[in-house]
Coordinates of C-alpha atoms in Angstrom, one line a residue:
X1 CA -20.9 -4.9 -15.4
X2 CA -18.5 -2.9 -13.2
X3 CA -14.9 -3.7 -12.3
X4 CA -15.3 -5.8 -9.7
X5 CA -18.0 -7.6 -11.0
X6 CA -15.9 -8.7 -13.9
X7 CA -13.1 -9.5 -11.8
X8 CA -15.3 -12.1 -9.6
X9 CA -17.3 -13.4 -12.7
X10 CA -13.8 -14.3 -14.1
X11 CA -13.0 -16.4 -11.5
X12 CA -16.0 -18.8 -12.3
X13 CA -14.4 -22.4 -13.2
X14 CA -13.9 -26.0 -11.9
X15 CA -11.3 -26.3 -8.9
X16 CA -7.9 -26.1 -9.9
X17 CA -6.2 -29.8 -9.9
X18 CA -3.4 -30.6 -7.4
X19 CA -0.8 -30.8 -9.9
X20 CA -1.2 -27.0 -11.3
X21 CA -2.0 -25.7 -7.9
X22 CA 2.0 -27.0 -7.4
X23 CA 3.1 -25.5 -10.4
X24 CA 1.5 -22.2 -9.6
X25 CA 2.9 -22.2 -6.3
X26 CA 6.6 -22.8 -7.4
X27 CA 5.8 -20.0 -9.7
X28 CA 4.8 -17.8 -7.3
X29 CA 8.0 -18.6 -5.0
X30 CA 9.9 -17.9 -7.7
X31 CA 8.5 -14.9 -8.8
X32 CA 9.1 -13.6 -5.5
X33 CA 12.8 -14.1 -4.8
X34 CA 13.7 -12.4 -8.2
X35 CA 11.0 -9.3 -6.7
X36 CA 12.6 -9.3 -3.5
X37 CA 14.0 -6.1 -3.5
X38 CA 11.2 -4.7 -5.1
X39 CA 8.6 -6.1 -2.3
X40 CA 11.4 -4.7 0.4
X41 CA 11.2 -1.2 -1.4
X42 CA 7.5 -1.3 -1.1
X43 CA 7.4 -2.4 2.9
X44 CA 9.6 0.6 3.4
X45 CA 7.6 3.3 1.5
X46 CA 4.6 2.1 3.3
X47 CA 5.8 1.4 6.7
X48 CA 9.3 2.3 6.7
X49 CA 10.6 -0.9 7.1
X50 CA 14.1 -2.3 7.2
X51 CA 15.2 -4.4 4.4
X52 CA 15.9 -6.9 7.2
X53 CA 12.8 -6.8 8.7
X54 CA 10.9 -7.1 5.8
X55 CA 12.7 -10.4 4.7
X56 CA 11.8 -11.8 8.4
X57 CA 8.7 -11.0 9.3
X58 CA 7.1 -10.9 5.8
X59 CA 8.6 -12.2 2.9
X60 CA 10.5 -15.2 4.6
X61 CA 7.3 -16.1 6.4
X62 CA 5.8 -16.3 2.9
X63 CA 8.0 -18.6 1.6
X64 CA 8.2 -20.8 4.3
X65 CA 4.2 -21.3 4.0
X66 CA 4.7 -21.9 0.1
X67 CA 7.1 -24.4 0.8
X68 CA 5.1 -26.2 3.8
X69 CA 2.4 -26.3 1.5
X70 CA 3.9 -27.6 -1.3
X71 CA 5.2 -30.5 0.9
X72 CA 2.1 -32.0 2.0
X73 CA -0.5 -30.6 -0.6
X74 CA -0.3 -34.1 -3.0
X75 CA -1.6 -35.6 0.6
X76 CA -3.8 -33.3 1.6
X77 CA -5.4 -33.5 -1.6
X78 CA -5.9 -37.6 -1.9
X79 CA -9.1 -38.9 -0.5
X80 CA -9.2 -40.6 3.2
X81 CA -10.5 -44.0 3.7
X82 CA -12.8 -43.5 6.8
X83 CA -14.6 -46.2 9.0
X84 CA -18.1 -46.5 8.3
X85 CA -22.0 -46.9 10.3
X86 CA -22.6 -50.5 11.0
X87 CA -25.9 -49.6 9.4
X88 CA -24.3 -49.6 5.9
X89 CA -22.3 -52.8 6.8
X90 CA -21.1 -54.1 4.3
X91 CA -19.4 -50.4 2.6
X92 CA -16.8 -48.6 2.7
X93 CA -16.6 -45.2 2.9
X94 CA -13.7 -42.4 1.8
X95 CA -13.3 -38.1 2.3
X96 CA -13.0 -36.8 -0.7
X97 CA -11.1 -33.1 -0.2
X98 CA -12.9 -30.6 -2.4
X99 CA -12.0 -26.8 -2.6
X100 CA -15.2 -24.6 -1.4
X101 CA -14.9 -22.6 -4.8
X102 CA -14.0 -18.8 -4.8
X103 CA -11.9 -17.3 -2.6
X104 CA -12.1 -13.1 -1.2
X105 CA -9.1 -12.4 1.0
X106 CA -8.4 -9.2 2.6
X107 CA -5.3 -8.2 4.2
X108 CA -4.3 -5.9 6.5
X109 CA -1.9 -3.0 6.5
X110 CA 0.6 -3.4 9.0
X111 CA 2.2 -7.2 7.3
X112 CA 0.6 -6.0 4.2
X113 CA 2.6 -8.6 2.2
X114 CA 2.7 -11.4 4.3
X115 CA -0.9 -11.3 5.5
X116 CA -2.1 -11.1 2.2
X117 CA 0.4 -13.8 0.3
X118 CA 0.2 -16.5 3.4
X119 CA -3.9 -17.1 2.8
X120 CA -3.5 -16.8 -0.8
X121 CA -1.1 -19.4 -0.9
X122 CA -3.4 -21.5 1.2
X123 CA -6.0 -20.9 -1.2
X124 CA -3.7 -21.9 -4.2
X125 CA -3.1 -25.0 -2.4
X126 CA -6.6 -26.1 -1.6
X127 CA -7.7 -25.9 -5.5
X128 CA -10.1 -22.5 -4.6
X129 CA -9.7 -19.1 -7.3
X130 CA -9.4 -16.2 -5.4
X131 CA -9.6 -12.2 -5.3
X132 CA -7.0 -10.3 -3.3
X133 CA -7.8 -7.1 -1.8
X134 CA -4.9 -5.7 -0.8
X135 CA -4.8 -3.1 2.0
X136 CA -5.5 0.0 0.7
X137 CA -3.2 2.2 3.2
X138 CA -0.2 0.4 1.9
X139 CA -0.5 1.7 -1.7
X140 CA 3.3 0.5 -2.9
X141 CA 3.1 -2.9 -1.2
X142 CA -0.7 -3.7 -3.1
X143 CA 1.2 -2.7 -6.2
X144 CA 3.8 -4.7 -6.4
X145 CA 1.2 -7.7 -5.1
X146 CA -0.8 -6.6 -8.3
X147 CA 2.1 -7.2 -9.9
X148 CA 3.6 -10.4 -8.4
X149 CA -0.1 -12.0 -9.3
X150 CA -0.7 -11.0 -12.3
X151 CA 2.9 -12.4 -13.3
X152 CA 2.0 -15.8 -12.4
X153 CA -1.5 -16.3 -12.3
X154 CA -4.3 -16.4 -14.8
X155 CA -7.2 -13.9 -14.3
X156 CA -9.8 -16.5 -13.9
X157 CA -7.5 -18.3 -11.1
X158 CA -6.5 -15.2 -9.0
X159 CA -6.6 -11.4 -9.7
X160 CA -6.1 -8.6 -7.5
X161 CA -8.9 -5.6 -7.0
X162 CA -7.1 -2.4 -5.5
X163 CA -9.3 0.7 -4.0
X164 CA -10.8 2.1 -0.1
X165 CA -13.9 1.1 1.5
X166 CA -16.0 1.6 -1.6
X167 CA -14.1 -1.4 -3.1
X168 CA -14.6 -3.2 -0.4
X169 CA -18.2 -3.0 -0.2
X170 CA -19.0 -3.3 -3.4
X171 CA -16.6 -7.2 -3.4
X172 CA -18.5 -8.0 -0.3
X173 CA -21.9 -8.2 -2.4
X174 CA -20.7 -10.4 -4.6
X175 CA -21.2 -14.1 -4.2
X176 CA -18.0 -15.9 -2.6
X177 CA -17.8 -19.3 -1.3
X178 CA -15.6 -18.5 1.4
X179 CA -14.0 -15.0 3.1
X180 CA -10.9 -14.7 4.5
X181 CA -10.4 -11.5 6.4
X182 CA -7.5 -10.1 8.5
X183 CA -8.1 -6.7 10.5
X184 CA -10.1 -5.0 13.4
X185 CA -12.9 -5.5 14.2
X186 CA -15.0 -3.2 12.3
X187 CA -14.4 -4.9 9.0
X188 CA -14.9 -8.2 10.6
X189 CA -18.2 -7.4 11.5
X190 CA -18.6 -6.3 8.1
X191 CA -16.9 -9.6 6.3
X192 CA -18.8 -11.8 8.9
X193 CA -22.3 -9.9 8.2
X194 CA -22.3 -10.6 4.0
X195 CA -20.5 -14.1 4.6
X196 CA -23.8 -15.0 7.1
X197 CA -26.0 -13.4 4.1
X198 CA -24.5 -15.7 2.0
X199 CA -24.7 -18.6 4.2
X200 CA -20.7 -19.2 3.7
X201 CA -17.6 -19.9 5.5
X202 CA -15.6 -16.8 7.0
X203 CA -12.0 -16.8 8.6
X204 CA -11.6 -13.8 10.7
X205 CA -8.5 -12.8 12.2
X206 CA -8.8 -9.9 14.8
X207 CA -6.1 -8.2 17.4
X208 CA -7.4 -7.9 21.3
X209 CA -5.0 -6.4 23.6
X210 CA -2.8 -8.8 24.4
X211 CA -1.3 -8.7 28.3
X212 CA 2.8 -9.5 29.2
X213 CA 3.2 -10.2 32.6
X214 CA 6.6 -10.3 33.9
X215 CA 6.5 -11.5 38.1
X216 CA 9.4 -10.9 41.0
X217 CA 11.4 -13.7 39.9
X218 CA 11.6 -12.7 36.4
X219 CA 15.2 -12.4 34.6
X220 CA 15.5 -8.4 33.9
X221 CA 18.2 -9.0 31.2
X222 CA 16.5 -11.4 29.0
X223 CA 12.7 -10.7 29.9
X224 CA 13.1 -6.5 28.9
X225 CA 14.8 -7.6 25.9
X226 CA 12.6 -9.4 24.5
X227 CA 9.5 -7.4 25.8
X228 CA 11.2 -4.3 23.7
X229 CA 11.7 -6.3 20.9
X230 CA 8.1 -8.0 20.7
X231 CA 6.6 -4.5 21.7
X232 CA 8.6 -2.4 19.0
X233 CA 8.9 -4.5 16.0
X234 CA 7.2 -2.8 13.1
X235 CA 6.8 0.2 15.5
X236 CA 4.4 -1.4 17.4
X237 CA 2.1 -2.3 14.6
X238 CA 1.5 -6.1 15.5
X239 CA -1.7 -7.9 16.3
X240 CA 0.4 -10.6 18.6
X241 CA 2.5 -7.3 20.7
X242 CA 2.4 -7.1 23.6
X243 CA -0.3 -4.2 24.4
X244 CA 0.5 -3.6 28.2
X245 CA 2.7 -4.9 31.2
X246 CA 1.6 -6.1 34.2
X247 CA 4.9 -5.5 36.2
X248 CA 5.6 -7.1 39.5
X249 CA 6.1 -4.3 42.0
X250 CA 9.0 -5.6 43.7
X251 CA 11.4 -5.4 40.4
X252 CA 10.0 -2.0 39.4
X253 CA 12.6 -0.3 39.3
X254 CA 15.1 -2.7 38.1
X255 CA 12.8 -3.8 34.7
X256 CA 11.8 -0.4 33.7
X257 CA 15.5 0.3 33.5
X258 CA 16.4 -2.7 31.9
X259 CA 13.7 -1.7 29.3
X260 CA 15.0 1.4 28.6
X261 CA 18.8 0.3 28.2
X262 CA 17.4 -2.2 25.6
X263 CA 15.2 0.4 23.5
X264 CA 18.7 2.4 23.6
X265 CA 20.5 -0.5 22.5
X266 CA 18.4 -1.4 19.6
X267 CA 17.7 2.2 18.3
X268 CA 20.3 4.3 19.7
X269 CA 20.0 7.7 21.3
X270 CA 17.5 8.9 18.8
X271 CA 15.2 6.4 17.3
X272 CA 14.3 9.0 14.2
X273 CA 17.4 8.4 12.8
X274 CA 17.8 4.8 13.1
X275 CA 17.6 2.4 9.7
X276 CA 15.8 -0.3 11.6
X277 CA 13.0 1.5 13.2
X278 CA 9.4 1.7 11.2
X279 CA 7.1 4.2 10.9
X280 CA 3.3 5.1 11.4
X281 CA 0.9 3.7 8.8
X282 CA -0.2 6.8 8.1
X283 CA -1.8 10.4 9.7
X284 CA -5.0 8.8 10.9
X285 CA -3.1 6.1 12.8
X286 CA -0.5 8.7 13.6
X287 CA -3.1 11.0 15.5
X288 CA -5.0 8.7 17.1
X289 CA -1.9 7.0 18.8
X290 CA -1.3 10.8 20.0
X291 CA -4.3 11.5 21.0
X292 CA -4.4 8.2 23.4
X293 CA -0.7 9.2 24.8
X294 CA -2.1 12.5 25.7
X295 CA 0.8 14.3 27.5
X296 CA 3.0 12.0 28.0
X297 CA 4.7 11.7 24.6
X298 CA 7.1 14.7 24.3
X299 CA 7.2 16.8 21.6
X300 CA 11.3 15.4 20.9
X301 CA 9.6 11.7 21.0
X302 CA 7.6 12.2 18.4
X303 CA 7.4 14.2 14.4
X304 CA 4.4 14.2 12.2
X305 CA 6.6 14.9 9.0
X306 CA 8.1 11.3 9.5
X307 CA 5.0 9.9 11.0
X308 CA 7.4 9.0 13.7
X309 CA 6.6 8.3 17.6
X310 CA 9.5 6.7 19.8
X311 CA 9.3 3.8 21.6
X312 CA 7.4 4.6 25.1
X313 CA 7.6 2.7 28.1
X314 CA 4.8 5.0 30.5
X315 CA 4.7 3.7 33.9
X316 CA 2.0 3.8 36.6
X317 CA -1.1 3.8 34.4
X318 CA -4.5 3.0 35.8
X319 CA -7.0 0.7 34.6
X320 CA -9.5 3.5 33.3
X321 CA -6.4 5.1 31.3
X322 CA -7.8 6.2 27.7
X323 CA -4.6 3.9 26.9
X324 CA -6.6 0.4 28.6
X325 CA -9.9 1.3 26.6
X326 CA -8.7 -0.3 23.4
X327 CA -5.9 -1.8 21.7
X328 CA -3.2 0.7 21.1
X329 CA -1.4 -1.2 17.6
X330 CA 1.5 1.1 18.2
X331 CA 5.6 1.9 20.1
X332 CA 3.5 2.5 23.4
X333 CA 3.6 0.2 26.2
X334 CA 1.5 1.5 29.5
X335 CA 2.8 -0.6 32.9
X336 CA 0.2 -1.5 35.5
X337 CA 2.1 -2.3 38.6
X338 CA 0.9 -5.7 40.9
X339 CA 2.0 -7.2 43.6
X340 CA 0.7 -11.0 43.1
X341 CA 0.0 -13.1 40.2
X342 CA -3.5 -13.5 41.5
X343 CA -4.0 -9.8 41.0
X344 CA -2.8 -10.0 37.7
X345 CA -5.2 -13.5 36.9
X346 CA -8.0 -11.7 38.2
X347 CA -7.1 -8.4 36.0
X348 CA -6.9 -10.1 32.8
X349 CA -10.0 -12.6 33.2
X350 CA -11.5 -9.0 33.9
X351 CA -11.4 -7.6 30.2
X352 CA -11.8 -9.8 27.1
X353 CA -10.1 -12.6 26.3
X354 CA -6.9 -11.5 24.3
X355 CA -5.3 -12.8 21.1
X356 CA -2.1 -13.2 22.4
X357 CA -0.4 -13.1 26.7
X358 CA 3.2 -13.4 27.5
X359 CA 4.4 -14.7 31.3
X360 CA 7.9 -14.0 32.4
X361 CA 9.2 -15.4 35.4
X362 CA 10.5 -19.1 36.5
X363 CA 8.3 -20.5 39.8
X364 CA 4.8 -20.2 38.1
X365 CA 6.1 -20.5 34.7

């Protein structure tokens, strides 16, 4: 029997009662305040992260879930009188919550903490034993998960299998009773694929390139702030960014100046040397976010030492731009130009539907 074999056959057991599953979680709450610095270190060895940004938009967002499910798991957990058929009158009839067994969750890279402690801590809650694959192109945040779990967690409740794409495959042909899988859409295919051959449950949670469209009546000020911010957080690397702007022609001008004052204000004259700005997962990523710039990203805007590329606001693209051919998951923002909102309806209903779509302005708000 091979690693990851083991690993799953451990997890073989009857559900986890309500009453441990809280104890666990408290555990694992506490287990990560006293690791918070450690878990920040990781984030920025990875991604280059801020030891702000880490606490905000990963390991707060993780608490906040343990504590929400704590809260209402005793609930959750009870069973649910229900009405019943007429045609077993007289009965009565009752839900009775059961956890689908084991658990495979993998994460992805760019929230590598977050997206892989949030659905785990679902799991926890809902009674299920579970095996973490951490995202392999984070190395130092999957260690210090490894660590974190193993901590608090008894191998045949949760354990954590580390490796590539080899690991991967290998987990997915093993028997689970329900996958969890956060990424693109290659792997989703391949989660979805062995969870259909398995006749089981899959969550899938994919990116799309998600349109902002800011109209005439926008306010510059606050609408290019937050646009910049959104866009730029974690250098880009956000499922929920905003992947291109659909800018009102008659405030051109205005915004695209308004954008770059904020990028300025945020990350100063040169983003390379500023603490709160991320970096490039890694050189794959790094070249292909290049490679889809083309020209337009200066050699000063960008350093493959650092796996750094500026923030990049690059105005007047066209609809067959390589840049509007998939999602870029990255500090570049193409602008399309319009001069309606029907034009910009009729451009979005165009492509597929996307995961996330931001509207700025006040009389069609």
């Amino acid at each position: 029997m091979n690693t990851v074999e083991s690993a799953v056959a451990r997890l073989d057991g009857p559900p986890v009662e309500p009453e441990e599953r809280i104890r666990l979680l408290n555990s694992l709450s506490d287990a990560i305040s006293r690791h918070e610095k450690d878990i920040s270190n990781a984030l920025f060895q990875d991604l280059g992260k801020s030891a702000f940004e880490s606490f905000t938009t990963e390991i707060s967002i993780v608490q906040n879930d343990i504590a929400f499910l704590k809260k209402h798991l005793r609930k959750w957990a009870r069973p649910k009188r229900v009405p019943c058929s007429i045609l077993n009158w007289p009965s009565t009839g009752y839900l009775y919550p059961e956890p689908y067994g084991k658990a495979l969750i993998f994460s992805a890279w760019n929230y590598p903490f977050q997206l892989m402690l949030s659905p785990f801590a679902g799991a926890v809650s809902a009674g299920c034993r579970t095996l973490l694959k951490p995202a392999e192109q984070a190395p130092a945040t999957a260690q210090i998960i490894q660590e974190l779990i193993s901590e608090v967690f008894p191998e045949d409740i949760a354990k954590v299998v580390c490796g590539g794409i080899e690991t991967a495959q290998e987990l997915l042909k093993q028997k689970f009773d329900i996958f969890f899988y956060t990424g693109g859409q290659t792997g989703g295919r391949a989660v979805a694929k062995a969870a259909a051959e398995q006749l089981s449950p899959v969550i899938l949670e994919l990116g799309g390139k998600s349109p902002c469209i800011v109209d005439a009546d926008a306010d510059p000020d606050l609408s290019a702030r937050r646009i910049v911010w959104g866009k730029f957080l974690n250098a880009g690397q956000t499922c929920v960014a905003p992947d291109y702007l659909l800018l009102h022609q008659d405030i051109r001008e205005t915004f695209l100046e308004k954008m770059q004052e904020c990028i300025h204000r945020f990350y100063g004259d040169n983003p390379l040397e500023s603490k709160d700005y991320p970096r490039i997962i890694n050189d794959t990523h790094f070249q292909r976010l290049l490679r889809l710039a083309g020209s337009r990203v200066l050699p000063e805007q960008y350093c493959r030492t650092e796996r750094y590329i500026a923030p990049l606001v690059i105005p007047d693209v066209k609809a067959d731009d390589p840049l509007m051919q998939e999602e870029i998951f990255g500090p570049i923002l193409p602008v399309l130009t319009i001069s309606s909102m029907d034009e910009a309806i009729t451009f979005v209903k165009q492509r597929p539907k996307p995961l996330a779509l931001y509207f700025y302005g006040r009389k069609n708000a």
